[in-house]
Each structure stands twice: as C-alpha cells, then as structure tokens.
C-alpha cells in the first residue's frame, strides 16, 4: 500500500517494515545523584532558599514543608435510598 501527497514537495508514507535485530549493549552510564544530593547542591548554589542545616533531617523537613491552615469542613451528604441507588 503506498500513499502520497503533493504540494511543493513529495511526501510518501510507506508501510512499516520488519523489526531489525537487537543492537549491541551500550556502555554503562555514570551513577546518577540522589534527590538529597541534588537538593544539597541547589541549596548551596542559592537555587533553593533554606536557612537550616542541609543534613538528612533538614532535607526531610524541607520536603514536609510548613504546616498550613486547616481547611473548612465539608457539607453533609445526602443519604441514599436503600436498594434503589446502589449506595446501600
């Protein structure tokens, strides 16, 4: 099956051929940094503002963040009707 379209250029869409063989294994890459290591570097370079220690406990305090204000209470729901709405 061959499709083509023409404006000023010719574009052809051909059916996909068979999959080729697996290529050779590439070299092992360098080990990546942990999230903690990236955070320590970001604090040290001033990307992240953090006035406390950059030890592991400081990292976890940073992840948790400051306590926010409590949300408002939701409204009471409507009770279902036994056997009719599938909720009971």
Tab-separated table of N, CA and C in Angstrom:
chain	number	residue	atom	x	y	z
A	1	UNK	N	0.852	-1.162	0.000
A	1	UNK	CA	0.000	0.000	0.000
A	1	UNK	C	0.901	1.230	0.000
A	2	UNK	N	0.677	2.168	-0.867
A	2	UNK	CA	1.508	3.355	-0.988
A	2	UNK	C	0.599	4.574	-1.031
A	3	UNK	N	0.882	5.534	-0.149
A	3	UNK	CA	0.126	6.779	-0.120
A	3	UNK	C	1.091	7.907	-0.435
A	4	UNK	N	0.620	8.896	-1.122
A	4	UNK	CA	1.468	10.054	-1.338
A	4	UNK	C	0.610	11.303	-1.388
A	5	UNK	N	1.260	12.418	-1.071
A	5	UNK	CA	0.596	13.717	-1.129
A	5	UNK	C	1.569	14.676	-1.779
A	6	UNK	N	1.066	15.681	-2.444
A	6	UNK	CA	1.960	16.597	-3.134
A	6	UNK	C	1.455	18.019	-2.973
A	7	UNK	N	2.347	18.893	-2.565
A	7	UNK	CA	2.082	20.322	-2.621
A	7	UNK	C	3.240	20.889	-3.428
A	8	UNK	N	4.313	21.243	-2.786
A	8	UNK	CA	5.532	21.587	-3.499
A	8	UNK	C	6.575	20.488	-3.321
A	9	UNK	N	6.383	19.681	-2.309
A	9	UNK	CA	7.284	18.574	-2.024
A	9	UNK	C	6.487	17.280	-2.118
A	10	UNK	N	7.164	16.206	-2.320
A	10	UNK	CA	6.504	14.907	-2.336
A	10	UNK	C	6.771	14.230	-1.000
A	11	UNK	N	5.708	13.786	-0.351
A	11	UNK	CA	5.815	13.049	0.901
A	11	UNK	C	5.229	11.672	0.681
A	12	UNK	N	5.947	10.657	1.114
A	12	UNK	CA	5.451	9.295	0.969
A	12	UNK	C	5.348	8.648	2.341
A	13	UNK	N	4.276	7.933	2.553
A	13	UNK	CA	4.094	7.158	3.770
A	13	UNK	C	4.056	5.698	3.343
A	14	UNK	N	5.063	4.957	3.770
A	14	UNK	CA	5.165	3.559	3.377
A	14	UNK	C	4.824	2.668	4.560
A	15	UNK	N	4.407	1.454	4.303
A	15	UNK	CA	4.140	0.546	5.413
A	15	UNK	C	5.433	0.251	6.178
A	16	UNK	N	5.287	-0.015	7.457
A	16	UNK	CA	6.443	-0.293	8.301
A	16	UNK	C	7.007	-1.667	7.949
A	17	UNK	N	8.300	-1.732	7.831
A	17	UNK	CA	8.969	-2.991	7.526
A	17	UNK	C	9.168	-3.832	8.774
A	18	UNK	N	9.803	-4.974	8.607
A	18	UNK	CA	10.032	-5.850	9.754
A	18	UNK	C	11.031	-5.230	10.732
A	19	UNK	N	10.907	-5.623	11.997
A	19	UNK	CA	11.806	-5.107	13.026
A	19	UNK	C	13.174	-5.747	12.863
A	20	UNK	N	14.198	-4.920	12.990
A	20	UNK	CA	15.565	-5.413	12.858
A	20	UNK	C	16.053	-6.085	14.125
A	21	UNK	N	17.261	-6.644	14.066
A	21	UNK	CA	17.809	-7.332	15.234
A	21	UNK	C	18.211	-6.346	16.329
A	22	UNK	N	18.305	-6.852	17.555
A	22	UNK	CA	18.734	-6.053	18.702
A	22	UNK	C	20.175	-5.607	18.485
A	23	UNK	N	20.447	-4.335	18.745
A	23	UNK	CA	21.803	-3.815	18.634
A	23	UNK	C	22.648	-4.207	19.832
A	24	UNK	N	23.944	-3.906	19.771
A	24	UNK	CA	24.825	-4.268	20.886
A	24	UNK	C	24.536	-3.428	22.127
A	25	UNK	N	24.867	-3.989	23.284
A	25	UNK	CA	24.687	-3.296	24.561
A	25	UNK	C	25.622	-2.094	24.612
A	26	UNK	N	25.096	-0.951	24.996
A	26	UNK	CA	25.914	0.243	25.147
A	26	UNK	C	26.676	0.226	26.460
A	27	UNK	N	27.607	1.161	26.617
A	27	UNK	CA	28.382	1.207	27.862
A	27	UNK	C	27.505	1.644	29.034
A	28	UNK	N	27.881	1.204	30.221
A	28	UNK	CA	27.158	1.576	31.430
A	28	UNK	C	27.367	3.060	31.700
A	29	UNK	N	26.298	3.759	31.970
A	29	UNK	CA	26.381	5.181	32.265
A	29	UNK	C	26.819	5.439	33.695
A	30	UNK	N	27.143	6.680	33.955
A	30	UNK	CA	27.555	7.073	35.301
A	30	UNK	C	26.360	7.009	36.246
A	31	UNK	N	26.633	6.744	37.502
A	31	UNK	CA	25.568	6.721	38.502
A	31	UNK	C	24.989	8.121	38.661
A	32	UNK	N	23.685	8.208	38.802
A	32	UNK	CA	23.029	9.492	38.993
A	32	UNK	C	23.063	9.930	40.446
A	33	UNK	N	22.692	11.173	40.678
A	33	UNK	CA	22.660	11.725	42.033
A	33	UNK	C	21.323	11.405	42.681
A	34	UNK	N	21.340	11.307	43.985
A	34	UNK	CA	20.104	11.104	44.732
A	34	UNK	C	19.362	12.438	44.821
A	35	UNK	N	18.101	12.382	45.182
A	35	UNK	CA	17.322	13.609	45.371
A	35	UNK	C	17.951	14.471	46.455
A	36	UNK	N	18.469	13.823	47.491
A	36	UNK	CA	19.130	14.559	48.572
A	36	UNK	C	20.362	15.301	48.049
A	37	UNK	N	21.187	14.645	47.251
A	37	UNK	CA	22.389	15.284	46.704
A	37	UNK	C	22.035	16.471	45.803
A	38	UNK	N	21.010	16.321	44.991
A	38	UNK	CA	20.564	17.424	44.127
A	38	UNK	C	20.074	18.585	44.980
A	39	UNK	N	19.330	18.290	46.051
A	39	UNK	CA	18.819	19.325	46.951
A	39	UNK	C	19.959	20.070	47.626
A	40	UNK	N	20.961	19.341	48.143
A	40	UNK	CA	22.100	19.980	48.807
A	40	UNK	C	22.804	20.931	47.842
A	41	UNK	N	23.004	20.513	46.605
A	41	UNK	CA	23.639	21.384	45.611
A	41	UNK	C	22.776	22.607	45.315
A	42	UNK	N	21.457	22.417	45.215
A	42	UNK	CA	20.560	23.536	44.922
A	42	UNK	C	20.537	24.539	46.069
A	43	UNK	N	20.590	24.067	47.307
A	43	UNK	CA	20.659	24.973	48.457
A	43	UNK	C	21.995	25.704	48.449
A	44	UNK	N	23.068	24.969	48.203
A	44	UNK	CA	24.401	25.569	48.197
A	44	UNK	C	24.585	26.622	47.124
A	45	UNK	N	23.936	26.450	45.978
A	45	UNK	CA	24.077	27.419	44.888
A	45	UNK	C	23.040	28.536	44.955
A	46	UNK	N	22.123	28.476	45.924
A	46	UNK	CA	21.123	29.531	46.081
A	46	UNK	C	19.871	29.344	45.252
A	47	UNK	N	19.754	28.244	44.540
A	47	UNK	CA	18.537	27.989	43.758
A	47	UNK	C	17.354	27.782	44.690
A	48	UNK	N	17.606	27.102	45.809
A	48	UNK	CA	16.584	26.878	46.832
A	48	UNK	C	17.000	27.644	48.073
A	49	UNK	N	16.075	28.426	48.627
A	49	UNK	CA	16.360	29.163	49.860
A	49	UNK	C	16.051	28.256	51.045
A	50	UNK	N	17.062	27.997	51.884
A	50	UNK	CA	16.903	27.138	53.051
A	50	UNK	C	17.887	27.615	54.090
A	51	UNK	N	17.373	28.057	55.247
A	51	UNK	CA	18.219	28.628	56.289
A	51	UNK	C	18.669	27.608	57.323
A	52	UNK	N	18.167	26.392	57.251
A	52	UNK	CA	18.524	25.375	58.234
A	52	UNK	C	19.671	24.519	57.700
A	53	UNK	N	20.042	23.514	58.488
A	53	UNK	CA	21.113	22.608	58.082
A	53	UNK	C	20.726	21.835	56.831
A	54	UNK	N	21.735	21.443	56.077
A	54	UNK	CA	21.473	20.627	54.892
A	54	UNK	C	21.787	19.157	55.156
A	55	UNK	N	21.588	18.729	56.399
A	55	UNK	CA	21.736	17.308	56.700
A	55	UNK	C	20.454	16.586	56.280
A	56	UNK	N	20.441	15.290	56.454
A	56	UNK	CA	19.293	14.497	56.006
A	56	UNK	C	18.002	14.907	56.711
A	57	UNK	N	18.057	15.237	58.001
A	57	UNK	CA	16.832	15.644	58.698
A	57	UNK	C	16.329	16.982	58.154
A	58	UNK	N	17.242	17.880	57.784
A	58	UNK	CA	16.835	19.138	57.158
A	58	UNK	C	16.163	18.900	55.818
A	59	UNK	N	16.660	17.926	55.073
A	59	UNK	CA	16.063	17.573	53.784
A	59	UNK	C	14.623	17.111	53.972
A	60	UNK	N	14.394	16.265	54.979
A	60	UNK	CA	13.029	15.786	55.215
A	60	UNK	C	12.123	16.903	55.722
A	61	UNK	N	12.651	17.818	56.519
A	61	UNK	CA	11.839	18.968	56.945
A	61	UNK	C	11.493	19.834	55.735
A	62	UNK	N	12.424	19.990	54.803
A	62	UNK	CA	12.162	20.748	53.580
A	62	UNK	C	11.054	20.069	52.763
A	63	UNK	N	11.125	18.751	52.628
A	63	UNK	CA	10.101	18.033	51.862
A	63	UNK	C	8.721	18.156	52.491
A	64	UNK	N	8.663	18.092	53.823
A	64	UNK	CA	7.377	18.185	54.510
A	64	UNK	C	6.804	19.584	54.375
A	65	UNK	N	7.624	20.592	54.523
A	65	UNK	CA	7.150	21.963	54.427
A	65	UNK	C	6.508	22.436	55.714
A	66	UNK	N	6.118	23.678	55.705
A	66	UNK	CA	5.481	24.275	56.881
A	66	UNK	C	4.030	23.824	56.961
A	67	UNK	N	3.524	23.765	58.187
A	67	UNK	CA	2.123	23.408	58.369
A	67	UNK	C	1.239	24.513	57.802
A	68	UNK	N	0.236	24.122	57.074
A	68	UNK	CA	-0.710	25.080	56.524
A	68	UNK	C	-1.905	25.261	57.436
A	69	UNK	N	-2.809	26.124	57.029
A	69	UNK	CA	-4.023	26.342	57.817
A	69	UNK	C	-4.999	25.204	57.540
A	70	UNK	N	-5.833	24.913	58.521
A	70	UNK	CA	-6.827	23.860	58.361
A	70	UNK	C	-7.863	24.269	57.323
A	71	UNK	N	-8.343	23.293	56.580
A	71	UNK	CA	-9.402	23.543	55.615
A	71	UNK	C	-10.753	23.658	56.293
A	72	UNK	N	-11.744	24.071	55.529
A	72	UNK	CA	-13.093	24.191	56.090
A	72	UNK	C	-13.777	22.828	56.060
A	73	UNK	N	-14.721	22.645	56.943
A	73	UNK	CA	-15.477	21.400	56.971
A	73	UNK	C	-16.418	21.344	55.778
A	74	UNK	N	-16.572	20.156	55.217
A	74	UNK	CA	-17.475	19.974	54.093
A	74	UNK	C	-18.926	19.926	54.534
A	75	UNK	N	-19.810	19.975	53.569
A	75	UNK	CA	-21.250	19.897	53.851
A	75	UNK	C	-21.652	18.441	54.014
A	76	UNK	N	-22.704	18.224	54.778
A	76	UNK	CA	-23.233	16.874	54.933
A	76	UNK	C	-23.758	16.374	53.593
A	77	UNK	N	-23.510	15.099	53.325
A	77	UNK	CA	-24.012	14.489	52.100
A	77	UNK	C	-25.475	14.118	52.221
A	78	UNK	N	-26.029	13.646	51.126
A	78	UNK	CA	-27.428	13.210	51.103
A	78	UNK	C	-27.440	11.692	51.214
A	79	UNK	N	-28.236	11.175	52.132
A	79	UNK	CA	-28.336	9.729	52.299
A	79	UNK	C	-28.969	9.101	51.067
A	80	UNK	N	-28.465	7.911	50.708
A	80	UNK	CA	-29.030	7.173	49.587
A	80	UNK	C	-30.307	6.464	49.981
A	81	UNK	N	-30.990	5.918	48.995
A	81	UNK	CA	-32.228	5.183	49.239
A	81	UNK	C	-31.896	3.700	49.144
A	82	UNK	N	-32.123	2.953	50.224
A	82	UNK	CA	-31.744	1.540	50.299
A	82	UNK	C	-32.241	0.741	49.100
A	83	UNK	N	-31.290	0.081	48.438
A	83	UNK	CA	-31.635	-0.829	47.358
A	83	UNK	C	-31.967	-0.179	46.034
A	84	UNK	N	-32.107	1.135	45.969
A	84	UNK	CA	-32.519	1.781	44.721
A	84	UNK	C	-31.333	2.436	44.011
A	85	UNK	N	-30.497	3.136	44.770
A	85	UNK	CA	-29.414	3.887	44.134
A	85	UNK	C	-28.076	3.146	44.115
A	86	UNK	N	-28.024	1.944	44.670
A	86	UNK	CA	-26.795	1.168	44.661
A	86	UNK	C	-25.775	1.600	45.693
A	87	UNK	N	-26.110	2.557	46.551
A	87	UNK	CA	-25.174	3.024	47.569
A	87	UNK	C	-25.377	2.349	48.913
A	88	UNK	N	-26.428	1.593	49.072
A	88	UNK	CA	-26.715	0.996	50.378
A	88	UNK	C	-26.631	-0.501	50.302
